Amino acid sequence: MKIVKNTVVALAITSTMFAGSVFASDSGIKEFEPRTSISTDKKWTIQFNFSLNKETINSDNIIVTDIKGNKIKAYIAPGENDKSVVVTPKTEGYVPAQAYYLNLSTGVQSAGGKKLVQPVRMKFTIADRYLDTSNYENLPKITDLKMQYEPMLPNQKQIFYINSSAGSQTQYRIYVSKYTYKTDSYGAYEEITNGYTYANDGKITSNKFFDAGENGEKYKVLIYVKRPNVKGAQLDDNTDFDNYYIDYFRCVKSISDKGVTKVNYDKGLQEVLNSQIKPGVSVTDEGPSSWVGASNNQIKYYLNPNNFMDESGKYMFLKLNYIDDSITEQDLNNILKGRGTLENTGKAFIQAGKDNNVNPVYLVAHAIHETASGTSKLASGIEVDGAEGKKKVYNMFGIKAIDSDPEKYGSEYAYSQKWFTPEAAIIGGAKFIAEKYVNNPKEKRDTLYKMKWNPFAPGSYQYATDIGWAYKQVQNIKTLLAQCKNPTLVFEVPVYKK
């Protein structure tokens, strides 16, 4: 990881920029060369060639704004000498792939009381990947963190095993925030230590229990680290600190092994993780970002099977093969009632499942998702003129529906496959899914987890780049299976080499 230096901004703030020497540009703002690929935790130092009036070094005169001009929280302080200013981002840093402006107003004054002639600003754009840690140089930082419980239960207090670059001469302060999937946001941070503390015997125990909710809860851990008995080099709303570290854990009501078979893999979790952190392989839209590269610990949270061994999470490991006849045509027709052209197609889904060795409920869930419950244009039918004349075609799984023009490409592929009825599209589409994913002869991906992570060859030929994809499908499939009278459920959980 690149060391984040207390880098000097080449703004060339000289005495000529004070009253009487510089004319304003057309915009009235002096623009400096923009910067790109900036670290999320970037700390800027603005260097002047003259002494400053310290009373004018504040968040009114020096601010960071987003591209729309909204003020972004940052911490403004005098630098190491009377000619510099330090601008530190809020803890957790800037949002990846977003652009910001560093702004200096004419309120900034020299020690002699002269003001800037015109405002000054510099645009900077953040690199498109989250980081788990700040990396302010020559200061203690966390080098390794392990948690006792993965997942943890409501009656357990999480134990953190921590190593620091400064060894035992380090103090820590830990905060936790709960994630809400419905609003895609984290709540307020709550401290789980009593101020700064040492890691006695290398560990710190939470002083609070956590809520598991109905289907398990995700928590973000923010650990501040600093040198003992001195004020930290950085400051935010929670505390002073030298560096910080972010990780995640899950709290569940109970662990469920019912119907679970565990399969040993010849790769370790870290080895698989190393393949997933390559550019473009693993992305997230969690929180305020659009789709950007996920951090190591964001990936690890969803990659680690242990986090999802509860009654809800284990549906990531549901076998997607055709198990037996316990799921009936009537079960599926009940599910599909009122869902556009999918209504009363239960028989086709049962046949598709049997013919292609795929769980019919998975096929139903996939089709509902891809067709907006049977109402999309590809589900309702699109007329295509081809070698067999004009035909209405259907595509129930969005196969070959390329993003640039999904209806055109999806319908053309459907025509080539002779999917001239909803039933033909269901059976033919199921064959495609089975051959490419669920029953792929080289690398079977017969669980949601395998479809996402492909543990046989991690980092390659994965169904989705979204790190949360498999978990996001869980509730839909679980809800549909609950509408079946007596389905046989089999789960296969990977066990990575220690």
Short mmCIF file of C-alpha atoms in Angstrom, two decimals:
data_model
loop_
_atom_site.label_atom_id
_atom_site.label_comp_id
_atom_site.label_asym_id
_atom_site.label_seq_id
_atom_site.Cartn_x
_atom_site.Cartn_y
_atom_site.Cartn_z
CA MET A 1 0.00 0.00 0.00
CA LYS A 2 1.27 3.43 -0.91
CA ILE A 3 2.47 5.54 2.00
CA VAL A 4 0.40 8.70 2.34
CA LYS A 5 2.86 11.48 2.83
CA ASN A 6 2.05 14.90 4.24
CA THR A 7 2.33 16.04 0.63
CA VAL A 8 2.83 19.69 -0.26
CA VAL A 9 0.21 21.04 -2.65
CA ALA A 10 2.00 22.85 -5.45
CA LEU A 11 -0.26 25.88 -5.22
CA ALA A 12 2.63 28.33 -5.32
CA ILE A 13 0.99 30.63 -2.80
CA THR A 14 3.41 33.54 -2.91
CA SER A 15 3.33 37.12 -1.76
CA THR A 16 2.35 38.21 -5.28
CA MET A 17 -1.06 36.66 -4.70
CA PHE A 18 -1.93 39.15 -2.02
CA ALA A 19 -3.69 42.49 -2.44
CA GLY A 20 -2.48 44.68 -5.27
CA SER A 21 -0.55 42.11 -7.34
CA VAL A 22 -2.92 39.61 -9.04
CA PHE A 23 -5.95 40.11 -11.28
CA ALA A 24 -8.93 37.80 -10.99
CA SER A 25 -9.66 35.37 -13.84
CA ASP A 26 -12.99 35.39 -15.69
CA SER A 27 -14.45 33.08 -13.05
CA GLY A 28 -12.96 35.14 -10.26
CA ILE A 29 -11.15 32.04 -9.00
CA LYS A 30 -7.50 31.11 -9.44
CA GLU A 31 -7.46 27.48 -10.68
CA PHE A 32 -4.51 25.18 -10.11
CA GLU A 33 -3.60 22.00 -11.93
CA PRO A 34 -6.04 19.20 -10.99
CA ARG A 35 -4.83 15.99 -9.36
CA THR A 36 -6.10 12.46 -10.02
CA SER A 37 -5.89 8.99 -8.44
CA ILE A 38 -5.70 10.51 -4.97
CA SER A 39 -5.85 8.22 -1.93
CA THR A 40 -9.07 8.31 0.10
CA ASP A 41 -7.15 9.37 3.22
CA LYS A 42 -5.09 12.08 1.53
CA LYS A 43 -3.78 14.78 3.86
CA TRP A 44 -2.79 17.95 2.02
CA THR A 45 -0.23 20.49 3.18
CA ILE A 46 -0.52 23.94 1.58
CA GLN A 47 2.85 25.66 1.70
CA PHE A 48 3.12 29.46 1.53
CA ASN A 49 6.37 31.49 1.21
CA PHE A 50 5.39 33.90 3.98
CA SER A 51 4.04 33.74 7.52
CA LEU A 52 0.29 33.40 8.03
CA ASN A 53 -2.21 34.97 10.39
CA LYS A 54 -3.18 31.84 12.34
CA GLU A 55 -6.59 33.25 13.21
CA THR A 56 -7.51 33.05 9.52
CA ILE A 57 -6.54 29.37 9.23
CA ASN A 58 -9.98 27.88 9.80
CA SER A 59 -12.84 25.95 8.16
CA ASP A 60 -14.52 29.16 7.02
CA ASN A 61 -11.59 30.27 4.88
CA ILE A 62 -10.21 26.87 3.83
CA ILE A 63 -12.80 24.28 2.84
CA VAL A 64 -13.24 21.11 0.80
CA THR A 65 -16.32 20.86 -1.42
CA ASP A 66 -17.75 18.18 -3.67
CA ILE A 67 -18.28 18.76 -7.38
CA LYS A 68 -21.68 20.38 -6.68
CA GLY A 69 -20.21 22.82 -4.21
CA ASN A 70 -21.45 21.09 -1.04
CA LYS A 71 -19.08 21.49 1.89
CA ILE A 72 -17.31 18.27 2.91
CA LYS A 73 -16.11 17.71 6.44
CA ALA A 74 -12.36 18.18 6.77
CA TYR A 75 -10.06 19.30 9.56
CA ILE A 76 -8.01 22.47 9.08
CA ALA A 77 -4.96 23.19 11.20
CA PRO A 78 -1.66 25.10 11.08
CA GLY A 79 1.22 23.07 9.70
CA GLU A 80 4.64 22.41 11.17
CA ASN A 81 5.67 26.03 10.64
CA ASP A 82 3.93 29.40 10.39
CA LYS A 83 3.91 29.23 6.57
CA SER A 84 1.84 26.06 6.10
CA VAL A 85 -1.69 24.72 6.53
CA VAL A 86 -2.74 21.05 6.85
CA VAL A 87 -6.09 19.78 5.50
CA THR A 88 -7.04 16.31 6.79
CA PRO A 89 -10.11 14.39 5.54
CA LYS A 90 -12.73 13.03 7.91
CA THR A 91 -12.10 9.54 9.24
CA GLU A 92 -12.79 6.88 6.55
CA GLY A 93 -11.67 9.43 4.00
CA TYR A 94 -13.12 10.70 0.77
CA VAL A 95 -15.56 8.68 -1.37
CA PRO A 96 -13.76 6.69 -4.09
CA ALA A 97 -14.04 7.88 -7.71
CA GLN A 98 -15.52 11.22 -6.61
CA ALA A 99 -14.11 14.66 -7.44
CA TYR A 100 -13.57 17.43 -4.89
CA TYR A 101 -12.22 20.95 -4.67
CA LEU A 102 -9.74 22.29 -2.13
CA ASN A 103 -10.74 25.95 -1.73
CA LEU A 104 -8.95 28.95 -0.21
CA SER A 105 -11.01 32.11 0.21
CA THR A 106 -9.78 35.71 0.34
CA GLY A 107 -10.23 35.47 4.10
CA VAL A 108 -6.79 33.85 4.34
CA GLN A 109 -4.35 36.53 5.48
CA SER A 110 -0.64 37.00 5.83
CA ALA A 111 0.79 37.78 9.26
CA GLY A 112 0.85 41.40 8.11
CA GLY A 113 -2.91 41.39 7.50
CA LYS A 114 -2.97 41.27 3.70
CA LYS A 115 -5.68 39.15 2.04
CA LEU A 116 -5.59 36.96 -1.04
CA VAL A 117 -6.63 38.97 -4.09
CA GLN A 118 -8.85 36.17 -5.38
CA PRO A 119 -10.07 32.78 -4.19
CA VAL A 120 -7.87 29.79 -5.00
CA ARG A 121 -8.94 26.21 -5.64
CA MET A 122 -7.63 22.89 -6.85
CA LYS A 123 -9.71 19.99 -8.15
CA PHE A 124 -8.72 16.48 -7.08
CA THR A 125 -10.26 13.12 -7.93
CA ILE A 126 -10.11 10.10 -5.62
CA ALA A 127 -8.89 6.68 -6.76
CA ASP A 128 -11.71 4.23 -7.46
CA ARG A 129 -11.14 1.80 -4.59
CA TYR A 130 -11.90 1.80 -0.89
CA LEU A 131 -9.10 1.38 1.67
CA ASP A 132 -9.31 -0.33 5.05
CA THR A 133 -6.73 1.80 6.78
CA SER A 134 -5.14 5.20 6.85
CA ASN A 135 -1.43 5.14 6.29
CA TYR A 136 0.02 8.32 7.74
CA GLU A 137 3.75 7.72 7.77
CA ASN A 138 6.03 7.41 10.80
CA LEU A 139 3.02 6.79 13.06
CA PRO A 140 1.73 3.54 14.58
CA LYS A 141 -0.82 1.61 12.52
CA ILE A 142 -2.58 -1.74 12.76
CA THR A 143 -0.77 -4.47 10.86
CA ASP A 144 -3.06 -7.38 11.69
CA LEU A 145 -6.54 -7.83 13.17
CA LYS A 146 -8.48 -11.00 13.92
CA MET A 147 -11.86 -11.33 15.60
CA GLN A 148 -12.80 -14.17 17.89
CA TYR A 149 -16.36 -14.69 16.65
CA GLU A 150 -17.25 -15.11 12.97
CA PRO A 151 -20.18 -14.70 13.20
CA MET A 152 -20.94 -13.67 16.75
CA LEU A 153 -24.07 -14.27 18.82
CA PRO A 154 -26.07 -11.69 20.81
CA ASN A 155 -24.79 -13.09 24.11
CA GLN A 156 -21.12 -12.82 23.12
CA LYS A 157 -18.75 -9.88 23.43
CA GLN A 158 -16.47 -9.60 20.45
CA ILE A 159 -12.75 -10.05 21.12
CA PHE A 160 -10.24 -8.25 18.91
CA TYR A 161 -6.71 -9.62 18.52
CA ILE A 162 -4.58 -6.69 17.38
CA ASN A 163 -1.00 -6.19 16.22
CA SER A 164 0.54 -2.79 15.59
CA SER A 165 3.63 -1.51 13.81
CA ALA A 166 4.68 -0.04 17.17
CA GLY A 167 4.23 -3.28 19.08
CA SER A 168 2.89 -3.10 22.62
CA GLN A 169 3.56 0.63 22.82
CA THR A 170 0.24 1.42 21.20
CA GLN A 171 -3.19 2.44 22.42
CA TYR A 172 -6.52 1.68 20.76
CA ARG A 173 -10.04 3.05 20.83
CA ILE A 174 -12.82 1.08 19.10
CA TYR A 175 -16.15 2.23 17.66
CA VAL A 176 -18.86 0.21 15.89
CA SER A 177 -21.62 1.18 13.42
CA LYS A 178 -24.56 -0.97 12.24
CA TYR A 179 -25.38 -1.24 8.53
CA THR A 180 -28.97 -1.03 7.30
CA TYR A 181 -29.56 -2.74 3.95
CA LYS A 182 -32.90 -1.02 3.25
CA THR A 183 -31.38 2.46 3.41
CA ASP A 184 -27.88 1.39 2.32
CA SER A 185 -26.31 3.37 5.14
CA TYR A 186 -24.41 3.00 8.40
CA GLY A 187 -25.74 4.37 11.66
CA ALA A 188 -23.94 6.52 14.20
CA TYR A 189 -20.76 5.13 15.70
CA GLU A 190 -20.92 3.75 19.24
CA GLU A 191 -17.80 3.29 21.34
CA ILE A 192 -17.19 -0.21 22.70
CA THR A 193 -14.07 0.65 24.73
CA ASN A 194 -13.74 3.05 27.63
CA GLY A 195 -11.48 5.56 25.92
CA TYR A 196 -7.99 4.61 24.76
CA THR A 197 -6.70 1.31 26.08
CA TYR A 198 -3.82 -1.11 25.59
CA ALA A 199 -4.27 -4.53 23.99
CA ASN A 200 -3.51 -6.63 27.06
CA ASP A 201 -2.07 -9.97 25.92
CA GLY A 202 -2.68 -8.71 22.39
CA LYS A 203 -6.45 -8.50 22.71
CA ILE A 204 -9.29 -6.13 23.55
CA THR A 205 -12.80 -7.23 24.52
CA SER A 206 -15.89 -5.22 23.60
CA ASN A 207 -17.77 -3.77 26.56
CA LYS A 208 -21.12 -4.18 24.75
CA PHE A 209 -23.32 -6.85 23.20
CA PHE A 210 -24.78 -6.52 19.71
CA ASP A 211 -28.22 -6.94 18.14
CA ALA A 212 -28.72 -9.76 15.62
CA GLY A 213 -32.03 -8.55 14.16
CA GLU A 214 -34.26 -11.05 12.35
CA ASN A 215 -31.81 -12.16 9.65
CA GLY A 216 -28.43 -11.14 11.06
CA GLU A 217 -26.82 -7.70 11.19
CA LYS A 218 -23.65 -6.34 9.63
CA TYR A 219 -21.36 -4.08 11.67
CA LYS A 220 -18.44 -1.87 10.72
CA VAL A 221 -15.54 -1.66 13.18
CA LEU A 222 -13.49 1.53 13.34
CA ILE A 223 -10.31 1.19 15.39
CA TYR A 224 -8.26 4.27 16.22
CA VAL A 225 -4.59 3.77 17.04
CA LYS A 226 -2.06 6.17 18.55
CA ARG A 227 1.13 6.51 20.56
CA PRO A 228 0.55 6.25 24.31
CA ASN A 229 0.27 9.31 26.55
CA VAL A 230 0.49 11.86 23.72
CA LYS A 231 -2.14 13.61 21.66
CA GLY A 232 -2.74 11.95 18.28
CA ALA A 233 -1.52 13.66 15.12
CA GLN A 234 -5.06 13.65 13.64
CA LEU A 235 -8.43 14.67 15.06
CA ASP A 236 -12.08 13.90 14.22
CA ASP A 237 -15.45 14.14 15.97
CA ASN A 238 -14.77 11.00 18.01
CA THR A 239 -11.19 11.39 19.19
CA ASP A 240 -7.59 12.25 18.40
CA PHE A 241 -5.59 9.50 16.66
CA ASP A 242 -2.51 8.70 14.61
CA ASN A 243 -4.07 6.18 12.20
CA TYR A 244 -7.28 4.18 11.90
CA TYR A 245 -8.34 0.74 10.68
CA ILE A 246 -11.71 -0.57 9.40
CA ASP A 247 -13.12 -4.10 9.43
CA TYR A 248 -16.53 -5.83 9.53
CA PHE A 249 -18.34 -8.57 11.46
CA ARG A 250 -21.80 -10.15 11.54
CA CYS A 251 -24.05 -10.86 14.50
CA VAL A 252 -26.68 -13.60 14.13
CA LYS A 253 -29.33 -15.18 16.35
CA SER A 254 -27.89 -18.68 16.10
CA ILE A 255 -25.66 -20.96 14.04
CA SER A 256 -27.54 -23.44 11.81
CA ASP A 257 -25.99 -26.69 10.55
CA LYS A 258 -29.27 -28.31 9.47
CA GLY A 259 -28.94 -29.87 6.02
CA VAL A 260 -25.34 -28.64 5.72
CA THR A 261 -22.51 -30.60 4.12
CA LYS A 262 -19.02 -29.11 4.42
CA VAL A 263 -16.51 -29.52 1.61
CA ASN A 264 -12.77 -28.97 2.06
CA TYR A 265 -10.88 -26.83 -0.46
CA ASP A 266 -7.15 -26.89 -1.16
CA LYS A 267 -6.91 -23.09 -1.04
CA GLY A 268 -6.78 -20.85 2.03
CA LEU A 269 -9.14 -17.93 2.53
CA GLN A 270 -6.28 -15.43 2.15
CA GLU A 271 -5.18 -17.03 -1.11
CA VAL A 272 -8.70 -16.73 -2.52
CA LEU A 273 -8.95 -13.17 -1.22
CA ASN A 274 -5.72 -12.24 -3.00
CA SER A 275 -7.32 -13.26 -6.29
CA GLN A 276 -10.43 -11.20 -5.57
CA ILE A 277 -8.68 -7.88 -4.90
CA LYS A 278 -7.39 -7.49 -8.46
CA PRO A 279 -8.75 -4.43 -10.33
CA GLY A 280 -12.21 -4.96 -11.80
CA VAL A 281 -12.82 -8.31 -10.08
CA SER A 282 -14.66 -7.18 -6.93
CA VAL A 283 -16.77 -4.01 -6.66
CA THR A 284 -19.27 -2.55 -4.23
CA ASP A 285 -21.97 0.13 -4.26
CA GLU A 286 -22.35 0.05 -0.49
CA GLY A 287 -22.74 3.42 1.19
CA PRO A 288 -22.34 6.72 -0.68
CA SER A 289 -20.29 5.41 -3.61
CA SER A 290 -21.32 4.26 -7.05
CA TRP A 291 -19.75 1.00 -8.24
CA VAL A 292 -16.09 1.15 -7.18
CA GLY A 293 -13.37 -1.26 -6.15
CA ALA A 294 -14.03 -2.94 -2.81
CA SER A 295 -11.39 -2.97 -0.07
CA ASN A 296 -9.76 -6.15 1.23
CA ASN A 297 -11.94 -6.30 4.32
CA GLN A 298 -15.14 -5.44 2.45
CA ILE A 299 -14.45 -8.42 0.19
CA LYS A 300 -13.41 -10.70 3.04
CA TYR A 301 -16.68 -10.08 4.92
CA TYR A 302 -18.75 -11.64 2.10
CA LEU A 303 -16.12 -14.16 1.03
CA ASN A 304 -15.75 -15.76 4.48
CA PRO A 305 -18.36 -18.57 4.67
CA ASN A 306 -18.26 -18.56 8.49
CA ASN A 307 -20.04 -15.18 8.56
CA PHE A 308 -23.19 -16.68 7.03
CA MET A 309 -23.73 -19.91 8.93
CA ASP A 310 -27.12 -18.84 10.29
CA GLU A 311 -30.66 -19.82 9.25
CA SER A 312 -30.84 -16.96 6.77
CA GLY A 313 -27.28 -16.52 5.51
CA LYS A 314 -26.74 -20.20 4.75
CA TYR A 315 -29.07 -19.92 1.74
CA MET A 316 -25.98 -18.60 -0.05
CA PHE A 317 -24.89 -22.25 0.05
CA LEU A 318 -28.20 -23.81 -1.08
CA LYS A 319 -27.54 -26.45 -3.72
CA LEU A 320 -29.01 -25.22 -6.98
CA ASN A 321 -29.28 -28.71 -8.48
CA TYR A 322 -32.54 -30.61 -8.92
CA ILE A 323 -32.71 -32.62 -5.69
CA ASP A 324 -36.06 -34.46 -5.91
CA ASP A 325 -39.74 -33.97 -6.73
CA SER A 326 -40.56 -32.23 -3.43
CA ILE A 327 -41.14 -28.91 -5.24
CA THR A 328 -44.32 -29.23 -7.27
CA GLU A 329 -45.93 -27.53 -10.27
CA GLN A 330 -48.65 -26.21 -7.94
CA ASP A 331 -46.01 -24.73 -5.60
CA LEU A 332 -44.52 -22.80 -8.50
CA ASN A 333 -47.86 -21.66 -9.96
CA ASN A 334 -48.77 -20.24 -6.55
CA ILE A 335 -45.53 -18.27 -6.56
CA LEU A 336 -46.03 -17.09 -10.16
CA LYS A 337 -49.63 -15.95 -9.79
CA GLY A 338 -50.02 -12.38 -11.05
CA ARG A 339 -46.48 -12.23 -12.47
CA GLY A 340 -47.16 -11.34 -16.11
CA THR A 341 -46.22 -13.93 -18.73
CA LEU A 342 -44.67 -16.10 -16.01
CA GLU A 343 -48.11 -16.89 -14.59
CA ASN A 344 -49.10 -20.57 -14.88
CA THR A 345 -45.68 -21.60 -16.23
CA GLY A 346 -44.91 -23.86 -13.27
CA LYS A 347 -44.95 -26.95 -15.48
CA ALA A 348 -42.27 -25.48 -17.76
CA PHE A 349 -40.06 -24.61 -14.78
CA ILE A 350 -40.39 -28.15 -13.37
CA GLN A 351 -39.48 -29.63 -16.78
CA ALA A 352 -36.58 -27.17 -17.16
CA GLY A 353 -35.31 -28.12 -13.70
CA LYS A 354 -35.49 -31.87 -14.34
CA ASP A 355 -34.03 -31.71 -17.85
CA ASN A 356 -31.10 -29.55 -16.80
CA ASN A 357 -30.53 -30.62 -13.18
CA VAL A 358 -31.34 -27.18 -11.75
CA ASN A 359 -33.46 -26.31 -8.71
CA PRO A 360 -36.75 -25.00 -10.19
CA VAL A 361 -37.19 -22.44 -7.42
CA TYR A 362 -33.82 -20.96 -8.28
CA LEU A 363 -34.92 -20.74 -11.92
CA VAL A 364 -38.15 -19.01 -10.85
CA ALA A 365 -36.25 -16.54 -8.65
CA HIS A 366 -33.82 -15.80 -11.47
CA ALA A 367 -36.63 -15.24 -13.97
CA ILE A 368 -38.62 -13.01 -11.60
CA HIS A 369 -35.54 -10.87 -11.05
CA GLU A 370 -34.57 -10.59 -14.73
CA THR A 371 -38.09 -9.89 -16.04
CA ALA A 372 -39.45 -7.58 -13.30
CA SER A 373 -41.94 -10.31 -12.36
CA GLY A 374 -42.78 -11.22 -15.94
CA THR A 375 -43.53 -7.69 -17.11
CA SER A 376 -40.38 -6.66 -19.00
CA LYS A 377 -40.44 -6.32 -22.79
CA LEU A 378 -38.31 -9.44 -23.21
CA ALA A 379 -40.78 -11.34 -21.03
CA SER A 380 -43.86 -9.89 -22.71
CA GLY A 381 -42.52 -10.72 -26.16
CA ILE A 382 -40.70 -8.77 -28.87
CA GLU A 383 -41.37 -9.23 -32.58
CA VAL A 384 -38.28 -10.11 -34.62
CA ASP A 385 -38.07 -10.53 -38.40
CA GLY A 386 -35.70 -13.31 -39.36
CA ALA A 387 -35.17 -16.40 -41.53
CA GLU A 388 -38.41 -17.93 -40.31
CA GLY A 389 -40.39 -14.76 -40.83
CA LYS A 390 -41.74 -12.42 -38.20
CA LYS A 391 -41.99 -14.12 -34.83
CA LYS A 392 -42.65 -12.93 -31.29
CA VAL A 393 -39.82 -14.11 -29.06
CA TYR A 394 -39.29 -14.33 -25.31
CA ASN A 395 -36.22 -14.25 -23.08
CA MET A 396 -36.96 -15.00 -19.43
CA PHE A 397 -33.41 -14.89 -18.05
CA GLY A 398 -31.96 -11.89 -19.88
CA ILE A 399 -29.53 -14.16 -21.72
CA LYS A 400 -27.23 -12.28 -24.14
CA ALA A 401 -29.17 -9.09 -23.35
CA ILE A 402 -26.08 -6.89 -23.62
CA ASP A 403 -26.29 -3.64 -21.63
CA SER A 404 -25.84 -1.35 -24.64
CA ASP A 405 -29.20 -2.52 -26.08
CA PRO A 406 -30.62 -5.40 -24.03
CA GLU A 407 -33.95 -5.68 -25.87
CA LYS A 408 -32.32 -5.82 -29.31
CA TYR A 409 -29.61 -8.31 -28.42
CA GLY A 410 -31.77 -10.35 -26.03
CA SER A 411 -34.55 -10.74 -28.60
CA GLU A 412 -32.15 -11.57 -31.44
CA TYR A 413 -30.58 -14.32 -29.37
CA ALA A 414 -34.04 -15.62 -28.44
CA TYR A 415 -34.95 -15.78 -32.14
CA SER A 416 -31.77 -17.72 -32.93
CA GLN A 417 -32.76 -20.22 -30.22
CA LYS A 418 -36.41 -20.39 -31.41
CA TRP A 419 -37.81 -19.19 -28.11
CA PHE A 420 -41.21 -18.43 -29.60
CA THR A 421 -43.21 -19.12 -26.42
CA PRO A 422 -42.64 -18.27 -22.75
CA GLU A 423 -42.26 -21.99 -22.04
CA ALA A 424 -39.60 -22.42 -24.73
CA ALA A 425 -37.68 -19.45 -23.28
CA ILE A 426 -37.84 -20.96 -19.78
CA ILE A 427 -36.62 -24.41 -20.85
CA GLY A 428 -33.99 -23.11 -23.27
CA GLY A 429 -32.75 -20.45 -20.87
CA ALA A 430 -32.42 -23.02 -18.10
CA LYS A 431 -30.20 -25.12 -20.39
CA PHE A 432 -27.91 -22.12 -20.92
CA ILE A 433 -27.66 -21.40 -17.15
CA ALA A 434 -27.00 -25.06 -16.36
CA GLU A 435 -24.23 -25.45 -18.95
CA LYS A 436 -22.50 -22.16 -18.20
CA TYR A 437 -22.80 -22.11 -14.42
CA VAL A 438 -24.70 -24.61 -12.28
CA ASN A 439 -23.47 -27.76 -14.01
CA ASN A 440 -20.43 -26.43 -15.83
CA PRO A 441 -18.34 -29.57 -16.50
CA LYS A 442 -15.06 -27.87 -15.58
CA GLU A 443 -16.10 -25.73 -12.61
CA LYS A 444 -19.51 -26.42 -11.12
CA ARG A 445 -21.08 -23.35 -9.63
CA ASP A 446 -24.09 -25.01 -8.04
CA THR A 447 -24.60 -22.56 -5.14
CA LEU A 448 -25.04 -18.79 -5.12
CA TYR A 449 -21.73 -18.59 -3.29
CA LYS A 450 -19.92 -20.53 -6.02
CA MET A 451 -21.57 -18.50 -8.77
CA LYS A 452 -20.25 -15.33 -7.18
CA TRP A 453 -16.80 -16.38 -5.97
CA ASN A 454 -15.89 -19.41 -8.15
CA PRO A 455 -13.62 -20.93 -5.48
CA PHE A 456 -12.25 -23.43 -8.03
CA ALA A 457 -10.58 -20.58 -9.92
CA PRO A 458 -11.14 -17.46 -7.81
CA GLY A 459 -11.11 -14.12 -9.58
CA SER A 460 -12.15 -15.61 -12.93
CA TYR A 461 -15.43 -16.40 -14.70
CA GLN A 462 -17.65 -15.18 -11.88
CA TYR A 463 -21.36 -14.49 -12.38
CA ALA A 464 -21.14 -11.02 -10.81
CA THR A 465 -18.48 -8.57 -9.70
CA ASP A 466 -20.70 -7.20 -6.88
CA ILE A 467 -19.23 -8.56 -3.64
CA GLY A 468 -22.71 -8.66 -2.06
CA TRP A 469 -24.46 -10.36 -5.01
CA ALA A 470 -24.88 -13.82 -3.46
CA TYR A 471 -26.20 -12.47 -0.16
CA LYS A 472 -28.60 -10.11 -1.97
CA GLN A 473 -30.28 -13.13 -3.60
CA VAL A 474 -30.76 -14.96 -0.31
CA GLN A 475 -33.95 -13.34 0.92
CA ASN A 476 -35.74 -13.74 -2.42
CA ILE A 477 -34.99 -17.45 -2.71
CA LYS A 478 -35.74 -18.06 0.96
CA THR A 479 -39.11 -16.29 0.62
CA LEU A 480 -40.04 -18.32 -2.46
CA LEU A 481 -39.04 -21.63 -0.87
CA ALA A 482 -41.19 -20.77 2.15
CA GLN A 483 -44.19 -20.78 -0.22
CA CYS A 484 -43.47 -24.39 -1.21
CA LYS A 485 -45.18 -27.03 0.96
CA ASN A 486 -42.28 -29.38 1.69
CA PRO A 487 -39.11 -28.63 -0.27
CA THR A 488 -35.97 -30.68 0.26
CA LEU A 489 -33.12 -28.32 1.04
CA VAL A 490 -29.45 -29.27 0.79
CA PHE A 491 -26.60 -26.86 1.63
CA GLU A 492 -22.92 -27.16 0.71
CA VAL A 493 -20.49 -24.92 2.60
CA PRO A 494 -16.83 -24.53 1.55
CA VAL A 495 -14.13 -24.98 4.18
CA TYR A 496 -10.90 -23.23 3.24
CA LYS A 497 -7.50 -24.63 4.17
CA LYS A 498 -6.12 -23.24 7.43
#
